[in-house]
GROMACS .gro file of C-alpha atoms in nm:
model
  392
    1MET     CA    1  15.948  33.964  -1.102
    2LYS     CA    2  16.089  33.826  -1.435
    3ARG     CA    3  16.389  33.692  -1.512
    4THR     CA    4  16.593  33.700  -1.819
    5VAL     CA    5  16.623  33.388  -2.042
    6THR     CA    6  17.018  33.379  -2.006
    7SER     CA    7  17.003  33.411  -1.639
    8LEU     CA    8  16.770  33.147  -1.655
    9ILE     CA    9  17.018  32.889  -1.849
   10LEU     CA   10  17.239  32.967  -1.672
   11LEU     CA   11  17.121  32.857  -1.340
   12LEU     CA   12  16.971  32.513  -1.479
   13SER     CA   13  17.296  32.450  -1.648
   14LEU     CA   14  17.453  32.509  -1.307
   15GLN     CA   15  17.246  32.285  -1.132
   16PHE     CA   16  17.113  31.998  -1.382
   17SER     CA   17  17.459  31.973  -1.531
   18PHE     CA   18  17.608  31.789  -1.235
   19SER     CA   19  17.310  31.650  -1.087
   20GLN     CA   20  17.268  31.199  -1.045
   21THR     CA   21  16.876  31.269  -1.047
   22ASN     CA   22  16.617  31.248  -1.328
   23GLU     CA   23  16.649  31.608  -1.346
   24LEU     CA   24  16.638  31.762  -1.743
   25ILE     CA   25  16.982  31.868  -1.847
   26ILE     CA   26  16.917  32.198  -2.073
   27ASN     CA   27  17.144  32.301  -2.368
   28SER     CA   28  17.273  32.680  -2.438
   29ASN     CA   29  17.132  32.670  -2.754
   30ILE     CA   30  16.798  32.587  -2.653
   31LYS     CA   31  16.511  32.854  -2.706
   32LEU     CA   32  16.280  32.839  -2.397
   33PRO     CA   33  16.016  33.086  -2.417
   34LYS     CA   34  16.050  33.436  -2.409
   35ASP     CA   35  15.901  33.458  -2.099
   36SER     CA   36  16.135  33.386  -1.801
   37ILE     CA   37  15.798  33.291  -1.584
   38GLU     CA   38  15.687  33.096  -1.850
   39SER     CA   39  16.012  32.910  -1.918
   40THR     CA   40  16.053  32.811  -1.546
   41LEU     CA   41  15.655  32.696  -1.515
   42LEU     CA   42  15.752  32.504  -1.821
   43ILE     CA   43  16.086  32.306  -1.733
   44THR     CA   44  15.955  32.305  -1.350
   45SER     CA   45  15.654  32.082  -1.490
   46VAL     CA   46  15.814  31.906  -1.701
   47ASN     CA   47  16.069  31.756  -1.404
   48ASN     CA   48  15.799  31.718  -1.230
   49PHE     CA   49  15.698  31.503  -1.491
   50LEU     CA   50  15.969  31.287  -1.562
   51ASN     CA   51  16.031  31.203  -1.160
   52SER     CA   52  15.644  31.088  -1.168
   53ILE     CA   53  15.747  30.837  -1.404
   54LYS     CA   54  15.832  30.592  -1.083
   55THR     CA   55  15.450  30.685  -0.992
   56LEU     CA   56  15.153  30.478  -1.045
   57ASN     CA   57  15.003  30.606  -1.374
   58GLU     CA   58  14.660  30.561  -1.252
   59ASN     CA   59  14.775  30.863  -0.908
   60ASN     CA   60  14.980  31.042  -1.185
   61LYS     CA   61  14.873  31.399  -1.168
   62TYR     CA   62  15.092  31.554  -1.423
   63ILE     CA   63  14.894  31.377  -1.712
   64LEU     CA   64  14.670  31.540  -1.886
   65PRO     CA   65  14.320  31.330  -1.735
   66SER     CA   66  14.178  31.354  -2.118
   67GLU     CA   67  14.452  31.204  -2.236
   68ARG     CA   68  14.576  30.974  -2.015
   69ILE     CA   69  14.516  30.612  -2.141
   70GLU     CA   70  14.729  30.760  -2.444
   71THR     CA   71  14.991  30.916  -2.284
   72ILE     CA   72  15.042  30.579  -2.038
   73VAL     CA   73  15.103  30.384  -2.343
   74LEU     CA   74  15.446  30.642  -2.374
   75LEU     CA   75  15.531  30.668  -1.973
   76ASN     CA   76  15.519  30.222  -1.964
   77GLN     CA   77  15.817  30.282  -2.209
   78LEU     CA   78  16.037  30.546  -2.004
   79TYR     CA   79  16.006  30.297  -1.657
   80ASN     CA   80  16.325  30.187  -1.589
   81ILE     CA   81  16.483  30.422  -1.824
   82GLN     CA   82  16.803  30.548  -1.685
   83ASN     CA   83  16.900  30.230  -1.568
   84SER     CA   84  17.216  30.039  -1.777
   85LYS     CA   85  17.307  29.697  -1.661
   86SER     CA   86  17.605  29.697  -1.914
   87PHE     CA   87  17.758  30.020  -1.739
   88ASN     CA   88  17.604  29.867  -1.417
   89ASP     CA   89  17.493  30.279  -1.306
   90ALA     CA   90  17.108  30.316  -1.269
   91ILE     CA   91  17.136  30.650  -1.341
   92PHE     CA   92  17.343  30.612  -1.664
   93TYR     CA   93  17.112  30.805  -1.882
   94LYS     CA   94  17.037  31.123  -1.844
   95PRO     CA   95  16.740  31.329  -1.975
   96TYR     CA   96  16.866  31.613  -2.180
   97LEU     CA   97  16.602  31.901  -2.339
   98THR     CA   98  16.665  31.957  -2.730
   99ASN     CA   99  16.388  32.112  -2.861
  100ILE     CA  100  16.081  32.344  -2.753
  101ILE     CA  101  15.819  32.379  -3.050
  102ASN     CA  102  15.548  32.633  -2.960
  103LEU     CA  103  15.226  32.471  -3.099
  104THR     CA  104  14.980  32.735  -2.999
  105GLU     CA  105  14.953  32.989  -2.738
  106GLU     CA  106  14.863  32.675  -2.437
  107LYS     CA  107  15.094  32.438  -2.599
  108TYR     CA  108  15.480  32.337  -2.688
  109LEU     CA  109  15.609  32.017  -2.851
  110LEU     CA  110  15.880  31.905  -2.617
  111GLN     CA  111  16.140  31.702  -2.793
  112LEU     CA  112  16.382  31.469  -2.571
  113SER     CA  113  16.667  31.237  -2.525
  114TYR     CA  114  16.815  31.021  -2.258
  115ILE     CA  115  17.177  31.007  -2.341
  116GLY     CA  116  17.450  30.833  -2.117
  117ILE     CA  117  17.877  30.912  -2.166
  118ASN     CA  118  18.111  30.639  -2.097
  119LYS     CA  119  18.445  30.784  -2.181
  120ASN     CA  120  18.366  31.059  -2.381
  121THR     CA  121  18.164  30.847  -2.581
  122PRO     CA  122  17.737  30.928  -2.576
  123TYR     CA  123  17.474  30.648  -2.609
  124ILE     CA  124  17.136  30.708  -2.661
  125LYS     CA  125  16.897  30.497  -2.480
  126ILE     CA  126  16.570  30.712  -2.655
  127ALA     CA  127  16.473  31.007  -2.839
  128LEU     CA  128  16.101  31.105  -2.787
  129GLU     CA  129  15.830  31.396  -2.829
  130LEU     CA  130  15.612  31.485  -2.605
  131ILE     CA  131  15.324  31.792  -2.556
  132ALA     CA  132  15.286  32.027  -2.275
  133HIS     CA  133  14.936  32.180  -2.224
  134ARG     CA  134  14.920  32.499  -2.000
  135VAL     CA  135  14.641  32.451  -1.726
  136ASN     CA  136  14.673  32.774  -1.486
  137GLN     CA  137  14.972  32.778  -1.298
  138SER     CA  138  15.105  32.458  -1.450
  139PHE     CA  139  15.159  32.256  -1.731
  140LEU     CA  140  15.038  31.874  -1.806
  141PHE     CA  141  15.164  31.633  -2.043
  142SER     CA  142  15.030  31.409  -2.340
  143SER     CA  143  15.157  31.174  -2.559
  144THR     CA  144  15.164  31.293  -2.920
  145LEU     CA  145  14.907  30.985  -3.028
  146ILE     CA  146  14.605  31.201  -3.039
  147ASN     CA  147  14.807  31.495  -3.234
  148ASN     CA  148  14.940  31.233  -3.450
  149THR     CA  149  14.586  31.026  -3.536
  150LYS     CA  150  14.312  31.364  -3.565
  151ASN     CA  151  14.242  31.301  -3.903
  152TRP     CA  152  14.256  30.916  -3.923
  153LYS     CA  153  13.903  30.708  -3.954
  154THR     CA  154  13.761  30.528  -3.701
  155PHE     CA  155  13.547  30.232  -3.723
  156LYS     CA  156  13.354  30.093  -3.414
  157ALA     CA  157  13.209  29.761  -3.332
  158ASN     CA  158  13.065  29.715  -3.032
  159ASN     CA  159  13.296  29.774  -2.748
  160VAL     CA  160  13.580  29.806  -2.974
  161VAL     CA  161  13.706  30.123  -3.168
  162PHE     CA  162  13.905  30.102  -3.463
  163HIS     CA  163  14.155  30.382  -3.582
  164PHE     CA  164  14.330  30.372  -3.933
  165LYS     CA  165  14.442  30.576  -4.203
  166ASP     CA  166  14.252  30.488  -4.543
  167SER     CA  167  14.091  30.109  -4.523
  168ILE     CA  168  14.023  29.819  -4.304
  169ASN     CA  169  13.976  29.451  -4.393
  170GLU     CA  170  13.566  29.491  -4.236
  171GLU     CA  171  13.596  29.087  -4.235
  172LYS     CA  172  13.841  29.048  -3.998
  173VAL     CA  173  13.698  29.338  -3.755
  174MET     CA  174  13.400  29.078  -3.794
  175SER     CA  175  13.639  28.850  -3.641
  176PHE     CA  176  13.783  29.022  -3.412
  177ASP     CA  177  13.458  29.141  -3.278
  178LYS     CA  178  13.361  28.778  -3.214
  179HIS     CA  179  13.708  28.708  -3.032
  180HIS     CA  180  13.637  28.995  -2.826
  181ALA     CA  181  13.286  28.923  -2.760
  182LEU     CA  182  13.384  28.541  -2.675
  183PHE     CA  183  13.712  28.664  -2.467
  184ASP     CA  184  13.518  28.878  -2.306
  185GLU     CA  185  13.233  28.688  -2.173
  186LYS     CA  186  13.450  28.427  -2.039
  187LEU     CA  187  13.656  28.621  -1.886
  188LYS     CA  188  13.354  28.826  -1.723
  189LEU     CA  189  13.467  29.150  -1.842
  190LYS     CA  190  13.216  29.412  -1.857
  191ASN     CA  191  13.173  29.705  -2.061
  192LYS     CA  192  13.565  29.671  -2.137
  193ILE     CA  193  13.624  29.902  -2.444
  194SER     CA  194  13.924  29.828  -2.647
  195GLU     CA  195  14.081  30.122  -2.871
  196LEU     CA  196  14.263  29.949  -3.127
  197TYR     CA  197  14.556  30.187  -3.329
  198LEU     CA  198  14.682  30.029  -3.668
  199THR     CA  199  14.984  30.089  -3.846
  200ASN     CA  200  15.220  29.916  -4.103
  201ASN     CA  201  15.487  29.866  -3.903
  202PHE     CA  202  15.695  29.915  -3.558
  203VAL     CA  203  15.863  30.236  -3.623
  204GLU     CA  204  15.555  30.388  -3.743
  205LEU     CA  205  15.407  30.268  -3.401
  206LEU     CA  206  15.665  30.394  -3.209
  207LYS     CA  207  15.666  30.743  -3.385
  208LEU     CA  208  15.283  30.774  -3.326
  209ILE     CA  209  15.347  30.770  -3.000
  210GLY     CA  210  15.638  31.029  -2.973
  211ILE     CA  211  15.907  30.820  -2.984
  212GLN     CA  212  16.210  30.838  -3.243
  213TYR     CA  213  16.428  30.574  -3.185
  214LYS     CA  214  16.482  30.348  -2.834
  215SER     CA  215  16.780  30.134  -2.821
  216ASP     CA  216  16.592  29.843  -2.706
  217TYR     CA  217  16.415  29.771  -3.044
  218ASN     CA  218  16.697  29.827  -3.265
  219GLY     CA  219  16.623  29.601  -3.597
  220LYS     CA  220  16.232  29.537  -3.477
  221LYS     CA  221  15.982  29.572  -3.784
  222GLU     CA  222  15.673  29.400  -3.614
  223GLY     CA  223  15.494  29.395  -3.272
  224ALA     CA  224  15.247  29.580  -3.087
  225ILE     CA  225  15.224  29.767  -2.748
  226SER     CA  226  14.917  29.874  -2.467
  227SER     CA  227  14.828  30.028  -2.171
  228VAL     CA  228  14.512  30.033  -1.931
  229PHE     CA  229  14.314  30.253  -1.753
  230GLU     CA  230  13.999  30.193  -1.580
  231ASN     CA  231  13.733  30.009  -1.821
  232LYS     CA  232  13.949  30.099  -2.129
  233LYS     CA  233  14.285  29.874  -2.296
  234LEU     CA  234  14.437  30.062  -2.573
  235ILE     CA  235  14.625  29.841  -2.823
  236ILE     CA  236  14.849  29.989  -3.113
  237THR     CA  237  14.977  29.690  -3.348
  238GLY     CA  238  15.310  29.736  -3.563
  239VAL     CA  239  15.198  29.467  -3.818
  240ASN     CA  240  14.975  29.569  -4.102
  241ASN     CA  241  14.743  29.858  -4.063
  242THR     CA  242  14.447  29.728  -4.275
  243LEU     CA  243  14.403  29.415  -3.949
  244ASP     CA  244  14.503  29.162  -4.221
  245ASN     CA  245  14.709  28.980  -4.000
  246PHE     CA  246  14.485  28.948  -3.708
  247ASP     CA  247  14.567  28.670  -3.469
  248PRO     CA  248  14.306  28.597  -3.225
  249HIS     CA  249  14.590  28.455  -3.041
  250ASP     CA  250  14.703  28.797  -2.938
  251LEU     CA  251  14.366  28.932  -2.824
  252TRP     CA  252  14.351  28.661  -2.540
  253HIS     CA  253  14.633  28.775  -2.421
  254ASN     CA  254  14.538  29.110  -2.400
  255ARG     CA  255  14.164  29.086  -2.275
  256LEU     CA  256  14.333  28.856  -1.987
  257SER     CA  257  14.557  29.112  -1.890
  258LEU     CA  258  14.188  29.281  -1.811
  259ALA     CA  259  14.129  28.957  -1.560
  260VAL     CA  260  14.459  28.896  -1.403
  261SER     CA  261  14.744  29.114  -1.291
  262LYS     CA  262  15.078  29.054  -1.516
  263GLN     CA  263  15.268  28.979  -1.144
  264LEU     CA  264  15.004  28.672  -1.116
  265ILE     CA  265  14.993  28.551  -1.463
  266ASN     CA  266  15.176  28.174  -1.521
  267LYS     CA  267  15.310  28.274  -1.877
  268PRO     CA  268  15.289  27.921  -2.014
  269ILE     CA  269  14.961  27.860  -1.913
  270ASP     CA  270  14.828  28.177  -2.053
  271GLU     CA  271  14.980  28.046  -2.365
  272ALA     CA  272  14.821  27.729  -2.318
  273CYS     CA  273  14.485  27.914  -2.289
  274ALA     CA  274  14.566  28.086  -2.650
  275TYR     CA  275  14.647  27.762  -2.813
  276LEU     CA  276  14.300  27.597  -2.699
  277TYR     CA  277  14.065  27.904  -2.744
  278ALA     CA  278  14.252  28.136  -3.019
  279GLY     CA  279  14.513  27.899  -3.196
  280SER     CA  280  14.849  28.012  -3.297
  281TRP     CA  281  15.000  28.199  -3.578
  282GLY     CA  282  14.668  28.118  -3.785
  283MET     CA  283  14.672  27.780  -3.701
  284THR     CA  284  14.332  27.657  -3.519
  285TRP     CA  285  14.375  27.415  -3.189
  286GLU     CA  286  14.268  27.137  -3.411
  287ASP     CA  287  14.552  27.218  -3.623
  288ILE     CA  288  14.795  27.263  -3.351
  289LEU     CA  289  14.681  26.895  -3.215
  290LYS     CA  290  14.735  26.719  -3.584
  291LYS     CA  291  15.083  26.905  -3.573
  292PHE     CA  292  15.134  26.764  -3.203
  293ASN     CA  293  15.029  26.424  -3.342
  294LYS     CA  294  15.249  26.423  -3.627
  295GLU     CA  295  15.595  26.605  -3.506
  296VAL     CA  296  15.569  26.482  -3.137
  297LEU     CA  297  15.359  26.158  -3.014
  298ASN     CA  298  15.539  25.949  -3.262
  299LYS     CA  299  15.811  25.890  -3.006
  300LYS     CA  300  15.634  25.698  -2.728
  301ASP     CA  301  15.889  25.764  -2.491
  302ASN     CA  302  15.807  26.152  -2.421
  303ASP     CA  303  15.895  26.268  -2.092
  304TRP     CA  304  15.604  26.560  -2.048
  305LEU     CA  305  15.819  26.673  -1.692
  306ASN     CA  306  16.120  26.745  -1.887
  307TYR     CA  307  15.926  26.959  -2.123
  308LYS     CA  308  15.783  27.112  -1.836
  309LYS     CA  309  16.126  27.223  -1.711
  310HIS     CA  310  16.257  27.266  -2.082
  311GLN     CA  311  16.050  27.403  -2.343
  312THR     CA  312  16.096  27.243  -2.670
  313ASN     CA  313  15.963  27.377  -2.980
  314PHE     CA  314  15.785  27.149  -3.249
  315GLY     CA  315  15.683  27.438  -3.474
  316ASP     CA  316  15.786  27.539  -3.844
  317SER     CA  317  16.013  27.774  -3.685
  318ASP     CA  318  16.215  28.005  -3.417
  319ALA     CA  319  15.983  28.241  -3.523
  320GLU     CA  320  15.661  28.039  -3.552
  321HIS     CA  321  15.719  27.879  -3.238
  322LEU     CA  322  15.488  27.582  -3.094
  323MET     CA  323  15.567  27.452  -2.788
  324ILE     CA  324  15.513  27.120  -2.658
  325ASP     CA  325  15.407  27.191  -2.284
  326TYR     CA  326  15.173  27.483  -2.383
  327VAL     CA  327  14.959  27.175  -2.562
  328ILE     CA  328  14.995  26.969  -2.267
  329ASP     CA  329  14.900  27.269  -2.060
  330ALA     CA  330  14.621  27.308  -2.301
  331LEU     CA  331  14.517  26.941  -2.243
  332ILE     CA  332  14.481  26.998  -1.840
  333ILE     CA  333  14.306  27.335  -1.914
  334LYS     CA  334  14.007  27.138  -2.115
  335LYS     CA  335  14.038  26.906  -1.836
  336ILE     CA  336  13.943  27.154  -1.592
  337GLU     CA  337  13.705  27.373  -1.758
  338GLN     CA  338  13.515  27.087  -1.782
  339GLU     CA  339  13.497  26.910  -1.449
  340LYS     CA  340  13.518  27.245  -1.266
  341GLY     CA  341  13.443  27.577  -1.479
  342PHE     CA  342  13.656  27.841  -1.577
  343SER     CA  343  13.704  27.977  -1.280
  344ALA     CA  344  13.930  27.700  -1.212
  345VAL     CA  345  14.132  27.782  -1.468
  346LEU     CA  346  14.166  28.093  -1.390
  347GLU     CA  347  14.282  27.964  -1.069
  348LEU     CA  348  14.546  27.817  -1.217
  349ILE     CA  349  14.674  28.107  -1.446
  350SER     CA  350  14.723  28.280  -1.156
  351CYS     CA  351  14.954  28.111  -1.013
  352GLY     CA  352  15.251  28.308  -1.027
  353PRO     CA  353  15.552  28.398  -1.277
  354TYR     CA  354  15.683  28.114  -1.437
  355GLU     CA  355  15.993  27.948  -1.256
  356LYS     CA  356  16.205  27.641  -1.299
  357GLU     CA  357  16.105  27.428  -1.071
  358ASN     CA  358  15.702  27.491  -1.109
  359THR     CA  359  15.669  27.486  -0.727
  360ASN     CA  360  15.345  27.715  -0.745
  361TYR     CA  361  15.195  27.548  -1.070
  362TYR     CA  362  15.224  27.145  -0.926
  363LYS     CA  363  15.119  27.280  -0.606
  364THR     CA  364  14.747  27.462  -0.771
  365LEU     CA  365  14.774  27.164  -1.017
  366GLU     CA  366  14.691  26.903  -0.723
  367LYS     CA  367  14.482  27.107  -0.528
  368LEU     CA  368  14.251  27.157  -0.889
  369THR     CA  369  14.300  26.797  -1.057
  370GLY     CA  370  14.485  26.568  -0.819
  371ILE     CA  371  14.800  26.587  -1.059
  372THR     CA  372  15.130  26.556  -0.894
  373LYS     CA  373  15.493  26.611  -1.003
  374GLN     CA  374  15.515  26.226  -0.974
  375ASN     CA  375  15.243  26.098  -1.142
  376TYR     CA  376  15.228  26.347  -1.399
  377ASN     CA  377  15.383  26.161  -1.677
  378LYS     CA  378  15.093  25.920  -1.615
  379GLU     CA  379  14.857  26.150  -1.566
  380VAL     CA  380  14.953  26.327  -1.958
  381TRP     CA  381  14.924  25.998  -2.112
  382LYS     CA  382  14.605  25.935  -1.993
  383LEU     CA  383  14.498  26.278  -2.107
  384ILE     CA  384  14.646  26.232  -2.499
  385LYS     CA  385  14.427  25.880  -2.484
  386ASN     CA  386  14.125  26.051  -2.413
  387GLU     CA  387  14.147  26.330  -2.671
  388LYS     CA  388  14.228  25.988  -2.934
  389LEU     CA  389  14.521  26.111  -3.066
  390LEU     CA  390  14.705  25.790  -3.049
  391ASN     CA  391  14.586  25.485  -3.143
  392LEU     CA  392  14.739  25.307  -2.803
   0.00000   0.00000   0.00000
């Protein structure tokens, strides 16, 4: 039996206006589908989808299977979206349905905003779009990425597919492909595909996946986001849409994420590997060493332990930073790989997140090299001499 649209709106308003969960709040001016059964099914499905954000993306049954990885990249942006540290409220931001557009007989474009209210002042966390697909007796959801890039061009190089609007720097494509293959060989990644979407800036990047606004990114001009599913890595760059600014340093981080869980990666070691294998900010590892020699090794009283605890920049700016500790770790990584192979390097990378006291780091380092916190400075000077960076 069908209900009227008015009854449905009244019911939903009463049910959700005072909700303290992730249930959708629907304003009275929203034009829901005329068929009340369709409306009920759509709203129920949206609520199920929003509540599924807390589940593992791989197991999320409300994602359209054919666009899973493209939707995971949007879901990553919705993780913990209701929490406000400023107002000390885990469910401060509530989801509001702001628009429904019927694209086809089986497809709707939904516009939502997460808004929190304090003392009659609204605070917008995020405004987004997603697509609802009618599948049998339910709706499944996708990001807008595929829809927004359906007229884009593609270029395939081995296991990398590039998506771009107009043109692409083919010389940089070859460099990307070369480093991609090199890193995958080192990390023993087989048949791991990369899908790369190239946009001009971070605002364009976010709009591709359906985010019109997110407060976390106020003022952010450049950046990249990614997602992983099975044998595929999706990367969307918001820097230069022709790949002119490709930096293999960033590619190292992306490929490593397919080999080692993010929860295990020690950031300084990850960064040190990127320096050693890919350079940074357009500089090669050899360029970094020359700068390190000039800017840092002119001091004979360097306390390398202190640099481990207090990260110190010797780059040209805060934006294009180069950390002293990362260079030292790169020298240690070079020693480990030469003596014990890359599997031992992976063990150090996987020693756990950075801690101020570096307990797990020193424990793993001693196991692999015999270098301890007590003899750290002495052993680092040996590595520097062996590198012939100083005439000591």
